[in-house]
Short mmCIF file of N, CA and C in Angstrom, two decimals:
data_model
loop_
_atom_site.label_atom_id
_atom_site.label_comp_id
_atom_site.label_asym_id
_atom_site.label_seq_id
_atom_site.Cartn_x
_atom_site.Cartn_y
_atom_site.Cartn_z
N UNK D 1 0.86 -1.17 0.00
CA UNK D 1 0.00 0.00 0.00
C UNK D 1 0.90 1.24 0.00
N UNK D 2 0.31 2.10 -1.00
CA UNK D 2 1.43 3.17 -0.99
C UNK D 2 1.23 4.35 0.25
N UNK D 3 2.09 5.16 0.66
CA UNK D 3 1.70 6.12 1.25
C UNK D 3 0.61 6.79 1.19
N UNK D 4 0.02 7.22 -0.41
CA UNK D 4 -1.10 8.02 -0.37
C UNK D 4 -2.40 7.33 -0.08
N UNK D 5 -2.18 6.09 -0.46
CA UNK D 5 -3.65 5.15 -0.17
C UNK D 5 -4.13 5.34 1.18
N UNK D 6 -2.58 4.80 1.89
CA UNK D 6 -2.99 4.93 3.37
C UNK D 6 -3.02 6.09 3.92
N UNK D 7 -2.50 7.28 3.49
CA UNK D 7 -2.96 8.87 4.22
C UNK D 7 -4.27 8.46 5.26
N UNK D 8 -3.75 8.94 6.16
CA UNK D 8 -4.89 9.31 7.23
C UNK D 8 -5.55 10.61 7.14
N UNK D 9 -6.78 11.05 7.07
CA UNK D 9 -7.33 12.58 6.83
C UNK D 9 -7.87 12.76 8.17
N UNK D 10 -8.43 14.31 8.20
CA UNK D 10 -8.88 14.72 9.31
C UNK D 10 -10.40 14.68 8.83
N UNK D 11 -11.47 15.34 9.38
CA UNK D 11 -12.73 15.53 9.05
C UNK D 11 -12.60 17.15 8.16
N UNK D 12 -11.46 18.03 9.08
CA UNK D 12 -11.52 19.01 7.82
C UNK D 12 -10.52 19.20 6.80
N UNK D 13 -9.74 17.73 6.56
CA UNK D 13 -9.52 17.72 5.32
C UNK D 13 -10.01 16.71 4.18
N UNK D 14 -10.67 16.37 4.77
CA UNK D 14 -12.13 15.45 3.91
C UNK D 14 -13.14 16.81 3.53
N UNK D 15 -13.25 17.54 4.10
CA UNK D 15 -14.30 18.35 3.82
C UNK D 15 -13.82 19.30 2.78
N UNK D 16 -12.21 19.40 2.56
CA UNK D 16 -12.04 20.25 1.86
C UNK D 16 -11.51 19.44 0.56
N UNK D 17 -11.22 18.17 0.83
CA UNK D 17 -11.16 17.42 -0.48
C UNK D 17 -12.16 17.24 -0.84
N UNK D 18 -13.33 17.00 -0.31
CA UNK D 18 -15.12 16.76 -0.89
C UNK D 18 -15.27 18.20 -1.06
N UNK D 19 -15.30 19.14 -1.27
CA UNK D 19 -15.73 20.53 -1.38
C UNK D 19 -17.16 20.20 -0.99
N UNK D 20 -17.13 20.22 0.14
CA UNK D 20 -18.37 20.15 1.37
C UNK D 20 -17.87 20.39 2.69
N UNK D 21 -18.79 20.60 3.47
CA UNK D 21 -19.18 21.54 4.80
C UNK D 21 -18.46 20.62 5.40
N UNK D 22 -18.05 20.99 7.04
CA UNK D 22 -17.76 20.16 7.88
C UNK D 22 -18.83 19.16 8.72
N UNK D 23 -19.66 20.04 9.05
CA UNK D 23 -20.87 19.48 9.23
C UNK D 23 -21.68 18.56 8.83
N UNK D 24 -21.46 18.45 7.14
CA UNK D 24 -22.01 17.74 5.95
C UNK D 24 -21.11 15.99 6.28
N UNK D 25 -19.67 16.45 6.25
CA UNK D 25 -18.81 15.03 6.75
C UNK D 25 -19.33 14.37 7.32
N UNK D 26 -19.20 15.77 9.06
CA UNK D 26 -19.55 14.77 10.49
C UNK D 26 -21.00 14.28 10.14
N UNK D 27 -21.57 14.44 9.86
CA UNK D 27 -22.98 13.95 10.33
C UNK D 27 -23.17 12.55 8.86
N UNK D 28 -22.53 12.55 7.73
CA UNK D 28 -22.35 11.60 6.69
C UNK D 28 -21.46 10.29 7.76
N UNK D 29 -20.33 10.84 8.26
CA UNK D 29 -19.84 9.90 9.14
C UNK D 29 -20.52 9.52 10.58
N UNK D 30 -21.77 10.16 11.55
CA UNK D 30 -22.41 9.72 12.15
C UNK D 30 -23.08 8.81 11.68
N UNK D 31 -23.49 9.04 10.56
CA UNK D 31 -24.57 7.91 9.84
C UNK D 31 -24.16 6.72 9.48
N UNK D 32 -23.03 6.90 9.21
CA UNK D 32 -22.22 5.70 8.75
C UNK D 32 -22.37 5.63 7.27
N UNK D 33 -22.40 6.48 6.30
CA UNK D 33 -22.44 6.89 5.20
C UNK D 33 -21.65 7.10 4.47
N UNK D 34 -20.71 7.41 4.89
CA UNK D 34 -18.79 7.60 4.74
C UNK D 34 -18.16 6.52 5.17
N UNK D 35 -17.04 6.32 4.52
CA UNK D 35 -16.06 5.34 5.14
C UNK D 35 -15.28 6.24 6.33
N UNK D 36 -15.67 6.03 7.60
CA UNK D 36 -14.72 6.45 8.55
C UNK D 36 -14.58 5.65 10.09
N UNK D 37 -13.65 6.57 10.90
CA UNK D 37 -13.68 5.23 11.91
C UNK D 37 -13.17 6.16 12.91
N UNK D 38 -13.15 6.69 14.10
CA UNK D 38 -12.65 6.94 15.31
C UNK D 38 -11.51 6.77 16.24
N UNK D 39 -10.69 7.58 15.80
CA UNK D 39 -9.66 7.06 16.73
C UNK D 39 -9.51 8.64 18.11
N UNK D 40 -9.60 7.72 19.70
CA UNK D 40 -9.32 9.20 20.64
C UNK D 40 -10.66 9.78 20.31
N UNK D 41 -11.66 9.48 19.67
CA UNK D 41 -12.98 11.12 19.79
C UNK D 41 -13.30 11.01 18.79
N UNK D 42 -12.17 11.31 17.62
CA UNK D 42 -11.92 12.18 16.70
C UNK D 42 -11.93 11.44 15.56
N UNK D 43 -13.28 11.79 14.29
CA UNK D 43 -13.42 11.17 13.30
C UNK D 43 -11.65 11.34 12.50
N UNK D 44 -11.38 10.30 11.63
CA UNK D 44 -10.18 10.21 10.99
C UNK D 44 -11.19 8.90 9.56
N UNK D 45 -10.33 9.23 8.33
CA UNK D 45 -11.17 8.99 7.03
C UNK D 45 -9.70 8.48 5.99
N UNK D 46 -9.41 6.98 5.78
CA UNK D 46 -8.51 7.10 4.91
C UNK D 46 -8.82 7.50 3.47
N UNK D 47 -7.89 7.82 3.02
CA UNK D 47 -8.21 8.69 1.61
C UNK D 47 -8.39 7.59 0.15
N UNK D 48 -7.61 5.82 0.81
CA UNK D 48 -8.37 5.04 -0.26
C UNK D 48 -9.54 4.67 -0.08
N UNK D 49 -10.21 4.60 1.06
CA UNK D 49 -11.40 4.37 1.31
C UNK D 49 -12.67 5.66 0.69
N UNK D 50 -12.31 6.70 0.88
CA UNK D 50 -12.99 8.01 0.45
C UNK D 50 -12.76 7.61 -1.40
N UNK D 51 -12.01 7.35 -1.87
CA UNK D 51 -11.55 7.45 -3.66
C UNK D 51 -12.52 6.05 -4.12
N UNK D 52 -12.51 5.13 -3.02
CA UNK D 52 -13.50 4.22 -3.48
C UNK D 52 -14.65 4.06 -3.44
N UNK D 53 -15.09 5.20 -2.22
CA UNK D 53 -16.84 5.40 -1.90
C UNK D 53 -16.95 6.50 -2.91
N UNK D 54 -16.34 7.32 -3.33
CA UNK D 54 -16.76 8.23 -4.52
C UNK D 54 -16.96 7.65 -6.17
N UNK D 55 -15.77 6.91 -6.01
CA UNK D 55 -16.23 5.95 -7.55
C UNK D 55 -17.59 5.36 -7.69
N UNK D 56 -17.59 4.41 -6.26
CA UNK D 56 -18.89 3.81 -6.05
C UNK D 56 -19.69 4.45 -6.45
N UNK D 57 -20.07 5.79 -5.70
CA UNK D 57 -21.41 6.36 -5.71
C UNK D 57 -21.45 7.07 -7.53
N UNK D 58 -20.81 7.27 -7.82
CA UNK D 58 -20.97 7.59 -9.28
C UNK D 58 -21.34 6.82 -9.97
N UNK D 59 -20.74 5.19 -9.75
CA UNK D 59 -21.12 3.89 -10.43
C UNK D 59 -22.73 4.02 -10.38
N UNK D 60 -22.82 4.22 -9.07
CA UNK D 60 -24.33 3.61 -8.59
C UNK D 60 -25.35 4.61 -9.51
N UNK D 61 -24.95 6.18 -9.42
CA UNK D 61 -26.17 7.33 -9.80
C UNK D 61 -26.04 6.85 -11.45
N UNK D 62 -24.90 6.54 -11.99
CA UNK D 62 -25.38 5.91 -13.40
C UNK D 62 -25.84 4.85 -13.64
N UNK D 63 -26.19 4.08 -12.65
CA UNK D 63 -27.11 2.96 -13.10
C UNK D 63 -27.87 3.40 -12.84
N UNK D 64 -28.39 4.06 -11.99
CA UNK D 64 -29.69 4.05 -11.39
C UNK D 64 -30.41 5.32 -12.86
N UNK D 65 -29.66 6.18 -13.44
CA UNK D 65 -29.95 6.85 -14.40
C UNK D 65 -30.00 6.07 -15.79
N UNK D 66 -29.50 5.12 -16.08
CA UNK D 66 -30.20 3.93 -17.13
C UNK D 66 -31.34 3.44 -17.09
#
């Protein structure tokens, strides 16, 4: 696994790689909607996990638009 796969993010640098709110994150990651996980309190989001829930969800809105 390369370094960047495994990058660890914060919640506000997920928010600023999603060009979305902070708020929008935390509460996507309360839901369990996001790939994330808790370490100490404090939401933390790896960045291959985020590159693969974004592919996903694109996969998905074009099927669902066929």
């Amino acid at each position: 696994m390369s370094e960047v796969e495994s990058e660890i993010l914060t919640l506000e640098e997920v928010a600023a790689y999603l060009k979305a709110g902070k708020r929008t994150v935390y509460r996507l990651a309360q839901k369990g909607e996001i790939p994330a996980f808790k370490l100490g309190g404090t939401w933390r989001f790896r960045r291959s996990e985020l590159d693969r829930w974004i592919a996903e969800s694109i996969n998905k809105k074009k099927s669902e638009a066929e």
